[in-house]
Amino acid sequence: MTATMTPAPPTTSQENHRVPWRHRQGAWWASPALLYVPALALMVPVFVIPTLVMLSLSFTSEPGGLHWYVQAFQSDLVRAVLIRSFAIAFTVTAISLLIGLPYAAIARRAPRPIANVLYGAIAASLFFSVIVRAYAWLSILGHGGPVQLALQWLGIDTDGLRLVNSPFGVVVGMVQYGVPFMVLAIADVMRRTDDNLERAAATLGSGPVHRWIHVKLPMLKPGIVAGVTIVFVTTLGYYIIPAILGSPREMMIGELIGSQVGTTLNWGYGSALASILLVLTGLALWLLNLLGRK
Amino acid sequence: MTATATHAARLELSDLKKLYGDIAAVEQIDLTVEPGEFVTLLGPSGSGKSTTLGMVAGFETPTSGTIRLGERDITRLVTHKRNLGMVFQGYALFPHMTVFENVAFPMKLRKASKHQTRTAVGEALEAVSLGHLADRKPSQLSGGQQQRVALARAFVHRPPILLMDEPLSALDKALRTQMRDEIRRLHRELGTTVLFVTHDQEEALSLSDRIVVMCDGRISQVGTPTEMYESPQNEFVSGFLGAANFLSGTPEHVAAGTVGGVRLGNGQRVCGRATVDVPSGCTARIVLRPEDGQLGGAPSPDWNEFRVTLTELVYLGERIKATGKLESGEELSFWVSHHQAGQVAIGRQLVLSWPHRRTVLIESPA
């Protein structure tokens, strides 16, 4: 054993062949870049290629060129749908933030058992399929549902009220979808903040409101920006919830694309709309990222 | 100076008590910190020193008792209305603000003008020699620099009292000594009242006008560093401040402040100075500091002699720690300087002596 450990010159040709590899700056199979391979193997066929196919379809489908884009930009419907989508996404994000921020703050301060229930509720809501949750809202808010009956019992006229199959229904469903992500993003940052910062601010004369605005909120900004980004971007292009809880007369961009591709089989128009959504989403991401850095 | 001119205030804690459920975290705290005085709460973790500071800061509400700061009763006042300055162990600087903005924070809250703020912040940062780093973010500073910013932020508005919660514990040893000197200089220049919390006896001894040693939620003893070190009144204080050897014996009645005798188990009579009344029926503790011991027999009649067999030698660099066993089995540790190293060897019989004046007698708790 000791004999083979001495760095004697290799004798056989096989060993001779192996030596140069060892003396290189690290073998090719040890390169950290290889760690990307599994992710790439998954993402290229299931994400990158379909996206490229979609993008190219928007230019190549008959009659080709920029035809579908010109049609989209000239359409009043598309403009209305896009504005509605942005308005709903904005509303949903704002409401999710208004619910999520205090929720995370309360869960952080709550004693152990209550905190477990609060965080548990958030985690549990992620276990249920979005479709199930959307249909649940349909029966809760829909015709003859408990909410309508309760309103009638209170003497409120519910005939003109459209709680589902309306933008209101979409906002309710999407807020329920968005709040858990908002809470998780904010709670993560909150857990890492130093409680002594607020105490320090208090000793220097800063009251509860001033502390929230000048100490707590700036510290939570990364979490808030992350939560807002996730909720806004997903809401903007969401398909299932608007399809179930919305109305065809007031659709969002996701449904419009769905109907072009699924119902009228107009792939060119559908993929042009999808590409516009992709660019607008990218723009929103860029703006939010800019906001987060500042 | 330029900032809101507040004078150093007196802090009075009377019969303060804090219960957590049935357990008293702190009780029977009576303490007056005079205006401009630097008082340290010293004790091991769980001794109640941080809870006491927390009640002064308003983070905890006392179960009973009162806290007065200057003319005001602040026992139940919310923290932000107490007009304090506080330094935390983990710096607690606002990460999203620059050094200047951090230090300007209390000034802005006090509606100081732009000019006033700039002058006060400039002076505070100069006082901690950080004027050139005003535009940095805290994350770009070293630990020592961050703690100096925290100090500047705590005194920029001239609060009537400065609270410090183990401000040096997060720093490495060299920096700690440097910061200690800086805090002492700042206290001299500012003249504010300071309530300082630490578990480090060296910090307490070197910084304080008075030290309050706490143990199990109560005050064990209060006094100047010299009094605390040279005249500890109980075993806890003797052992917590500095190193100490303890021997047991039966005393003659010795009144506090006088020198009297104690008979050891083998009949030997040892003389020492009592810091509390030591009645004749009790068990006395004899406290001997290692650094007061001398190799060799008593040079004059007012020294106690002990015969020991050397059992252990530990080389500590600056000196050697030697431990010898008495006939009774009790151990005595003492320091040996390098030029005496030839006189000691494990197993050797030695005579050691301690002066009466530096032999302390206390009553044993048991």
XYZ file of C-alpha atoms in Angstrom:
660
model
C 0.000 0.000 0.000
C 2.727 2.437 0.981
C 4.622 1.636 -2.182
C 1.752 2.647 -4.455
C 1.312 5.918 -2.547
C 4.737 7.251 -3.512
C 4.540 9.452 -6.607
C 6.433 6.985 -8.780
C 6.186 7.673 -12.513
C 3.271 5.789 -14.021
C 4.334 2.644 -15.745
C 1.394 1.407 -17.738
C 0.038 3.304 -20.706
C -3.402 3.390 -19.154
C -2.193 5.393 -16.158
C -0.181 7.581 -18.450
C -3.335 8.492 -20.256
C -5.153 9.481 -17.048
C -2.572 11.828 -15.573
C -3.182 14.924 -17.728
C -6.857 15.140 -16.682
C -5.918 15.380 -13.037
C -3.595 18.284 -13.656
C -6.038 20.430 -15.490
C -7.907 23.217 -13.685
C -10.576 20.724 -12.664
C -12.159 18.007 -14.646
C -14.975 18.925 -17.070
C -17.358 16.771 -15.110
C -16.742 18.835 -11.978
C -17.677 22.172 -13.527
C -20.437 23.973 -11.568
C -22.023 24.992 -14.876
C -23.198 21.405 -15.214
C -25.639 22.008 -12.386
C -27.753 23.955 -14.865
C -28.282 20.881 -17.007
C -31.304 19.378 -15.203
C -33.074 22.745 -15.148
C -32.269 23.371 -18.785
C -33.355 19.887 -19.772
C -36.732 20.672 -18.263
C -37.154 24.331 -19.190
C -36.053 24.194 -22.828
C -38.630 21.662 -24.060
C -41.524 22.670 -21.791
C -41.081 26.430 -21.650
C -38.581 28.003 -24.035
C -39.565 26.079 -27.168
C -43.356 26.554 -26.765
C -42.814 30.275 -26.127
C -40.696 30.615 -29.244
C -43.251 28.643 -31.263
C -45.995 30.946 -30.025
C -43.979 34.055 -30.838
C -43.202 32.838 -34.319
C -46.831 31.817 -34.934
C -47.891 35.419 -34.333
C -45.748 36.472 -37.295
C -46.139 33.486 -39.590
C -49.854 32.601 -39.364
C -51.788 33.543 -42.492
C -51.687 36.256 -43.741
C -48.395 36.681 -41.839
C -46.152 39.625 -41.071
C -47.469 42.191 -38.610
C -51.074 41.664 -39.672
C -52.281 40.264 -36.347
C -50.490 42.913 -34.351
C -52.025 45.678 -36.458
C -55.440 44.126 -35.912
C -54.845 43.904 -32.161
C -53.723 47.514 -31.843
C -56.679 48.751 -33.896
C -59.222 46.774 -31.896
C -61.313 48.654 -29.326
C -62.114 45.324 -27.683
C -58.455 44.487 -27.084
C -57.805 47.918 -25.624
C -60.811 47.632 -23.302
C -59.840 44.117 -22.240
C -56.240 45.140 -21.528
C -57.307 48.168 -19.513
C -59.781 46.010 -17.586
C -57.100 43.367 -16.947
C -54.680 45.957 -15.601
C -57.388 47.574 -13.475
C -58.441 44.227 -12.001
C -54.823 43.148 -11.421
C -54.141 46.464 -9.710
C -57.256 46.178 -7.524
C -56.505 42.575 -6.603
C -52.892 43.435 -5.725
C -53.915 46.416 -3.620
C -56.537 44.422 -1.692
C -54.165 41.472 -1.229
C -51.565 43.856 0.187
C -54.099 45.497 2.491
C -55.080 42.075 3.816
C -51.689 40.377 3.633
C -49.595 43.011 5.389
C -51.593 43.178 8.634
C -52.096 39.410 8.470
C -48.341 38.780 8.377
C -47.743 41.365 11.110
C -50.360 39.820 13.380
C -49.117 36.269 12.733
C -45.570 37.368 13.585
C -46.592 38.870 16.917
C -49.145 36.217 17.891
C -48.360 33.593 20.527
C -47.250 30.233 19.184
C -50.570 28.348 18.889
C -52.380 31.246 17.208
C -49.450 31.897 14.878
C -49.488 28.232 13.872
C -53.172 28.463 12.984
C -52.653 31.666 11.001
C -49.681 30.349 9.020
C -51.383 26.970 8.721
C -54.454 28.532 7.115
C -52.222 30.166 4.515
C -50.390 26.930 3.753
C -53.644 24.918 3.672
C -55.269 27.244 1.157
C -52.400 26.422 -1.211
C -53.290 22.726 -1.043
C -56.710 23.235 -2.640
C -56.987 23.450 -6.382
C -57.739 26.874 -7.770
C -60.668 25.385 -9.728
C -62.231 23.978 -6.576
C -61.827 27.299 -4.812
C -63.323 29.193 -7.749
C -66.389 26.931 -7.894
C -66.738 27.272 -4.135
C -66.982 31.038 -4.569
C -69.507 30.491 -7.323
C -71.817 28.677 -4.950
C -71.170 31.064 -2.052
C -71.693 34.272 -4.030
C -73.977 32.914 -6.729
C -77.740 32.923 -7.154
C -79.417 31.380 -4.088
C -76.109 31.215 -2.254
C -75.654 32.148 1.421
C -74.382 35.652 0.690
C -77.365 36.507 -1.489
C -79.790 35.057 1.070
C -78.130 36.980 3.875
C -78.395 40.221 1.918
C -82.061 39.538 1.160
C -82.696 38.816 4.814
C -81.202 42.216 5.601
C -83.682 43.723 3.195
C -81.182 44.551 0.475
C -82.428 44.256 -3.093
C -80.135 41.741 -4.779
C -81.705 41.762 -8.234
C -79.289 44.258 -9.737
C -76.351 42.842 -7.792
C -74.030 40.556 -9.729
C -71.654 39.032 -7.207
C -70.387 36.437 -9.655
C -70.059 36.457 -13.421
C -68.750 39.948 -12.942
C -65.434 41.729 -12.305
C -66.409 41.710 -8.609
C -66.421 37.900 -8.594
C -63.059 37.830 -10.358
C -61.555 40.201 -7.787
C -62.871 38.096 -4.876
C -61.497 34.873 -6.362
C -58.176 36.398 -7.313
C -57.724 38.056 -3.908
C -58.175 34.682 -2.259
C -55.576 33.326 -4.640
C -53.192 36.260 -4.080
C -53.299 36.751 -0.294
C -51.315 33.579 0.596
C -48.489 34.581 -1.749
C -48.507 38.106 -0.366
C -48.406 36.822 3.232
C -45.618 34.334 2.511
C -43.470 36.941 0.765
C -43.918 39.512 3.540
C -43.684 37.044 6.452
C -40.352 35.806 5.150
C -38.838 39.299 5.294
C -40.601 40.059 8.569
C -39.090 37.012 10.233
C -35.610 38.288 9.422
C -36.078 41.815 10.779
C -34.574 42.818 14.094
C -37.195 43.686 16.742
C -34.664 45.938 18.404
C -34.918 48.350 15.468
C -38.455 49.250 16.476
C -37.435 49.420 20.106
C -34.528 51.672 19.222
C -36.882 53.947 17.267
C -39.251 54.051 20.237
C -36.512 55.029 22.708
C -35.568 57.900 20.396
C -39.127 59.238 20.519
C -40.852 57.577 17.578
C -44.512 56.697 18.205
C -46.325 53.643 16.796
C -47.505 55.261 13.547
C -44.204 56.985 12.864
C -42.412 53.679 13.543
C -44.575 51.856 11.021
C -43.988 54.394 8.302
C -40.323 55.199 8.853
C -38.854 51.998 10.253
C -41.059 48.972 9.648
C -42.339 49.642 6.130
C -38.902 50.408 4.639
C -37.579 47.188 6.171
C -40.489 45.208 4.722
C -40.159 46.778 1.281
C -38.341 43.847 -0.334
C -41.093 41.498 0.836
C -43.859 43.854 -0.236
C -42.318 44.317 -3.688
C -41.921 40.544 -4.047
C -45.525 39.917 -3.004
C -46.887 42.677 -5.229
C -44.894 41.345 -8.175
C -46.124 37.783 -7.766
C -49.774 38.766 -7.294
C -49.883 41.456 -9.993
C -48.143 39.435 -12.678
C -50.133 36.256 -12.081
C -53.463 38.099 -11.846
C -52.806 39.980 -15.075
C -52.760 36.889 -17.246
C -54.813 34.488 -15.122
C -57.263 32.324 -17.046
C -59.157 29.885 -14.833
C -60.546 32.209 -12.162
C -61.825 34.872 -14.602
C -63.241 32.078 -16.754
C -65.264 30.677 -13.841
C -66.124 33.793 -11.840
C -66.070 36.416 -14.593
C -68.481 37.170 -17.367
C -67.824 36.792 -21.104
C -68.984 40.363 -21.645
C -66.322 41.677 -19.277
C -63.444 39.357 -19.977
C -59.802 39.644 -19.099
C -56.915 39.211 -21.493
C -56.378 35.578 -20.552
C -59.915 34.677 -21.595
C -59.646 36.639 -24.830
C -56.508 34.714 -25.767
C -58.195 31.483 -24.681
C -61.198 32.142 -26.884
C -59.044 32.999 -29.901
C -56.967 29.840 -29.592
C -59.584 27.483 -28.165
C -62.874 28.532 -29.731
C -62.225 30.352 -32.972
C -58.956 28.517 -33.597
C -57.400 31.779 -34.700
C -53.848 30.933 -33.681
C -52.267 33.931 -35.297
C -54.428 36.455 -33.431
C -54.239 34.495 -30.188
C -50.475 34.266 -30.225
C -50.128 37.957 -31.124
C -52.267 38.834 -28.085
C -50.222 36.456 -25.931
C -47.021 38.093 -27.121
C -48.400 41.533 -26.264
C -49.300 40.241 -22.791
C -45.795 38.792 -22.441
C -44.201 42.148 -23.288
C -46.530 44.077 -20.971
C -45.854 41.605 -18.151
C -42.117 41.967 -18.748
C -42.539 45.722 -18.557
C -44.463 45.452 -15.283
C -41.762 43.174 -13.844
C -39.068 45.620 -14.881
C -40.877 48.551 -13.264
C -41.498 46.656 -10.027
C -37.887 45.523 -9.913
C -36.807 49.150 -10.340
C -39.084 50.132 -7.472
C -37.616 47.413 -5.265
C -34.041 48.538 -5.842
C -34.599 52.182 -5.046
C -24.603 72.310 23.392
C -26.805 73.192 20.431
C -29.374 70.434 20.690
C -32.356 70.490 23.019
C -30.570 71.361 26.212
C -31.721 68.833 28.769
C -29.854 68.294 31.960
C -28.807 64.957 33.269
C -31.665 63.540 35.284
C -31.917 61.488 38.436
C -33.327 58.002 38.016
C -35.147 56.477 40.970
C -36.335 52.895 41.081
C -38.445 52.114 44.154
C -39.442 48.631 45.179
C -39.616 47.547 41.572
C -40.989 44.105 40.855
C -41.705 42.169 37.670
C -43.554 38.862 37.676
C -43.769 36.487 34.726
C -46.639 34.253 35.741
C -45.703 33.256 39.286
C -42.001 33.740 38.785
C -40.372 36.968 39.879
C -37.884 38.034 37.220
C -36.985 41.009 39.357
C -38.021 42.101 42.853
C -37.143 44.553 45.623
C -35.180 46.831 43.324
C -34.429 50.096 45.106
C -31.848 52.200 43.361
C -31.167 55.876 42.823
C -28.869 56.947 40.024
C -27.714 60.525 40.656
C -27.696 63.058 37.806
C -24.568 62.501 35.708
C -23.683 59.261 37.446
C -22.552 56.183 35.537
C -24.158 53.134 37.125
C -23.704 49.578 35.892
C -26.070 46.682 36.459
C -23.776 43.668 36.587
C -24.811 40.062 36.819
C -24.954 36.718 35.041
C -27.684 35.986 32.511
C -31.003 35.536 34.259
C -30.054 37.839 37.098
C -32.712 40.369 36.106
C -30.436 43.163 34.914
C -31.905 43.272 31.404
C -35.477 43.117 32.741
C -34.669 46.071 34.996
C -33.273 48.044 32.068
C -36.292 47.002 29.984
C -38.596 48.513 32.595
C -36.637 51.776 32.587
C -36.876 51.839 28.772
C -40.565 50.962 28.839
C -40.309 47.621 27.015
C -41.640 45.905 30.126
C -44.284 47.146 32.537
C -43.428 46.614 36.212
C -45.854 44.494 38.211
C -45.402 46.913 41.096
C -43.116 49.711 42.203
C -42.300 53.031 40.575
C -39.739 54.497 38.211
C -39.019 58.220 38.332
C -36.883 60.043 35.807
C -36.180 63.585 36.891
C -39.462 65.065 38.065
C -41.625 62.592 36.145
C -43.132 59.284 37.146
C -42.512 57.179 34.037
C -43.544 53.801 35.456
C -46.346 53.344 32.938
C -45.385 55.875 30.296
C -44.958 54.551 26.733
C -41.350 54.297 25.564
C -41.441 57.026 22.943
C -42.553 59.640 25.455
C -39.749 58.934 27.940
C -37.065 60.985 26.142
C -34.308 58.390 26.265
C -31.194 57.439 24.397
C -30.399 53.760 24.180
C -27.595 51.645 22.757
C -28.281 47.981 21.975
C -25.967 45.020 21.809
C -26.743 44.396 18.128
C -26.351 48.106 17.191
C -29.989 48.326 15.919
C -29.139 50.868 13.219
C -31.803 51.503 10.594
C -30.425 49.643 7.567
C -32.278 51.738 4.989
C -30.892 55.027 6.279
C -27.407 56.493 5.922
C -25.256 57.144 8.965
C -26.350 60.799 8.865
C -30.042 59.893 8.631
C -29.703 57.426 11.493
C -28.188 60.033 13.780
C -30.632 62.697 12.570
C -33.613 60.449 13.441
C -34.151 61.703 17.021
C -33.510 65.295 15.913
C -36.202 65.160 13.238
C -38.654 63.702 15.729
C -37.994 66.687 17.944
C -38.825 69.030 15.076
C -35.342 70.524 15.065
C -34.624 72.887 12.180
C -32.439 71.685 9.290
C -29.580 73.809 10.523
C -29.887 72.573 14.115
C -30.047 68.981 12.927
C -27.015 69.309 10.705
C -24.967 70.923 13.469
C -26.008 68.435 16.146
C -25.458 65.385 13.920
C -22.105 66.765 12.783
C -20.999 67.269 16.372
C -22.218 63.850 17.471
C -20.429 62.119 14.594
C -17.252 64.125 15.297
C -17.453 63.049 18.933
C -17.247 59.417 17.842
C -14.740 60.267 15.049
C -17.033 59.206 12.219
C -17.679 62.575 10.557
C -16.187 61.324 7.281
C -18.594 58.347 7.025
C -21.872 60.292 7.253
C -23.055 59.238 3.779
C -22.416 55.517 4.192
C -25.063 52.905 4.864
C -24.649 50.925 8.124
C -23.935 47.743 6.146
C -20.789 49.394 4.782
C -19.326 49.894 8.249
C -17.396 47.591 10.579
C -18.969 46.426 13.840
C -17.030 48.967 15.889
C -18.027 51.798 13.570
C -21.675 50.714 13.642
C -21.682 50.760 17.424
C -20.163 54.250 17.418
C -22.966 55.400 15.095
C -25.457 53.849 17.504
C -23.805 55.783 20.344
C -23.984 59.051 18.410
C -27.658 58.411 17.618
C -28.364 57.748 21.305
C -26.913 61.023 22.604
C -27.357 63.472 19.695
C -30.587 64.805 21.212
C -29.004 65.144 24.674
C -31.369 62.802 26.498
C -31.428 63.155 30.280
C -30.372 59.503 30.540
C -28.476 57.066 28.333
C -29.328 53.369 28.575
C -26.813 50.827 27.344
C -27.688 47.152 26.991
C -24.436 45.194 26.699
C -23.192 47.561 23.991
C -19.736 46.000 23.803
C -20.618 42.308 23.840
C -20.808 41.926 20.067
C -17.324 43.363 19.515
C -14.007 41.515 19.551
C -11.665 41.985 22.495
C -9.336 44.693 21.165
C -12.266 46.769 19.895
C -14.097 46.292 23.168
C -11.273 47.887 25.148
C -11.097 50.772 22.687
C -14.871 51.362 22.780
C -14.813 51.180 26.557
C -12.360 54.069 26.691
C -14.503 55.943 24.200
C -17.662 55.498 26.271
C -15.813 56.698 29.366
C -14.566 59.800 27.526
C -18.049 60.517 26.112
C -19.634 60.219 29.518
C -17.108 62.692 30.908
C -17.770 65.147 28.069
C -21.562 64.829 27.988
C -22.195 64.554 31.697
C -25.376 62.492 31.129
C -26.725 59.956 33.530
C -25.868 56.466 32.273
C -27.449 53.144 33.162
C -25.246 50.428 31.708
C -25.941 46.698 31.654
C -23.219 44.092 31.300
C -22.123 40.663 32.452
C -18.459 41.615 32.045
C -16.860 42.551 35.373
C -13.933 44.294 33.700
C -16.315 46.649 31.854
C -18.200 47.312 35.052
C -15.045 48.010 37.078
C -13.433 50.274 34.496
C -16.494 52.346 33.494
C -18.725 52.790 36.498
C -19.080 55.317 39.251
C -21.102 52.665 41.021
C -21.775 49.008 40.322
C -25.013 47.203 41.147
C -24.425 43.461 41.281
C -27.612 41.523 40.636
C -28.320 37.897 41.405
C -31.572 35.952 41.009
C -33.628 39.073 40.332
C -32.425 41.017 43.335
C -29.735 43.543 44.092
C -26.883 41.719 45.778
C -24.689 44.723 46.588
C -24.178 48.309 45.431
C -20.942 50.267 45.648
C -18.030 51.932 43.889
C -15.760 49.592 41.913
C -13.164 49.745 44.711
C -15.746 48.949 47.395
C -17.195 46.127 45.345
C -13.851 44.536 44.600
C -12.101 45.079 47.914
C -15.045 44.796 50.294
C -17.505 42.309 48.825
C -20.278 41.643 51.341
C -21.309 38.182 50.198
C -19.973 35.142 48.468
C -21.704 35.874 45.162
C -20.149 39.313 44.779
C -16.700 38.069 45.868
C -16.797 35.305 43.303
C -18.402 37.287 40.465
C -16.019 40.244 40.615
C -12.525 38.896 40.178
C -11.125 35.537 41.266
C -11.392 34.479 44.900
C -10.439 31.616 47.198
C -12.917 30.689 49.889
C -12.054 29.063 53.227
C -14.560 28.237 55.961
C -14.081 28.727 59.669
C -15.696 29.554 63.001
C -15.425 33.255 63.799
C -15.099 35.239 66.956
C -17.677 38.026 66.778
C -16.323 40.507 64.209
C -18.115 43.805 63.595
C -18.314 45.213 60.105
C -15.185 47.178 59.166
C -13.015 45.718 61.939
C -10.291 43.069 61.846
C -11.013 39.886 63.740
C -10.134 36.226 63.918
C -11.582 33.041 62.473
C -10.551 29.565 63.546
C -10.039 27.074 60.715
C -10.867 23.385 61.033
C -7.289 22.514 62.039
C -7.323 25.093 64.858
C -5.298 27.728 63.038
C -6.442 31.310 63.652
C -6.727 33.516 60.593
C -7.330 37.247 60.816
C -9.304 39.306 58.332
C -11.367 42.417 57.835
C -15.121 41.871 58.063
C -17.256 43.716 55.472
C -20.481 42.806 57.266
C -21.138 41.876 60.888
C -19.958 38.307 61.362
C -21.570 36.906 64.538
C -19.754 34.302 66.577
C -22.257 31.489 66.115
C -22.162 31.430 62.323
C -19.911 29.892 59.735
C -17.562 32.498 58.326
C -16.148 32.638 54.859
C -12.629 33.880 54.378
C -12.137 35.504 50.974
C -8.586 35.534 49.640
C -7.766 37.141 46.271
C -5.081 35.198 44.366
C -3.162 38.387 43.554
C -2.764 39.293 47.253
C -0.998 36.044 48.147
C 2.776 35.930 48.561
C 5.240 33.071 48.377
C 7.046 32.635 51.697
C 6.334 33.196 55.371
C 4.615 36.224 56.889
C 6.875 39.298 56.607
C 5.198 40.933 59.625
C 2.717 39.891 62.360
C -0.323 41.230 60.503
C -0.137 38.514 57.819
C -1.800 35.110 57.724
C 0.302 32.082 56.864
C -0.904 28.973 55.059
C 0.972 25.714 54.436
C 0.078 24.058 51.166
C 1.198 21.273 48.866
C 1.348 22.472 45.280
C -1.061 20.519 43.064
C -1.351 22.485 39.862
C 0.525 25.019 37.736
C -1.091 26.729 34.776
C 0.980 28.913 32.488
C -1.039 32.019 31.535
C 1.605 34.035 29.692
C 1.757 37.145 31.848
C 1.940 35.005 34.989
C 1.555 31.488 36.303
C -1.529 30.354 38.184
C -0.560 28.019 41.019
C -2.943 25.963 43.124
C -2.033 24.411 46.428
C -3.918 22.145 48.803
C -4.262 22.856 52.503
C -4.190 20.063 55.062
C -8.005 20.382 55.273
C -8.296 19.621 51.574
C -9.355 23.168 50.734
C -7.545 24.749 47.814
C -5.798 28.094 47.469
C -4.917 29.638 44.140
C -2.321 32.368 43.789
C -0.292 34.039 41.079
C 3.397 33.304 40.612
C 5.499 35.781 38.635
C 8.080 34.527 36.166
C 11.095 35.371 38.331
C 9.630 33.146 41.085
C 8.964 30.263 38.723
C 12.028 28.398 40.037
C 10.499 28.200 43.516
C 7.426 26.267 42.490
C 7.016 22.705 41.361
C 4.116 20.314 41.673
C 4.242 18.327 44.908
C 6.463 20.846 46.709
C 5.480 22.046 50.220
C 5.145 25.820 50.361
C 4.300 28.563 52.810
C 1.987 31.312 51.512
C 0.941 34.505 53.222
C -1.881 37.028 52.857
C -2.049 40.393 54.683
C -4.864 40.716 57.251
C -6.123 43.901 55.613
C -6.669 42.115 52.329
C -8.291 39.082 53.887
C -12.056 39.563 53.806
C -14.472 37.957 56.243
C -18.120 37.448 55.341
C -20.940 35.369 56.711
C -21.539 32.113 54.923
C -25.073 31.787 53.577
C -25.512 28.236 54.893
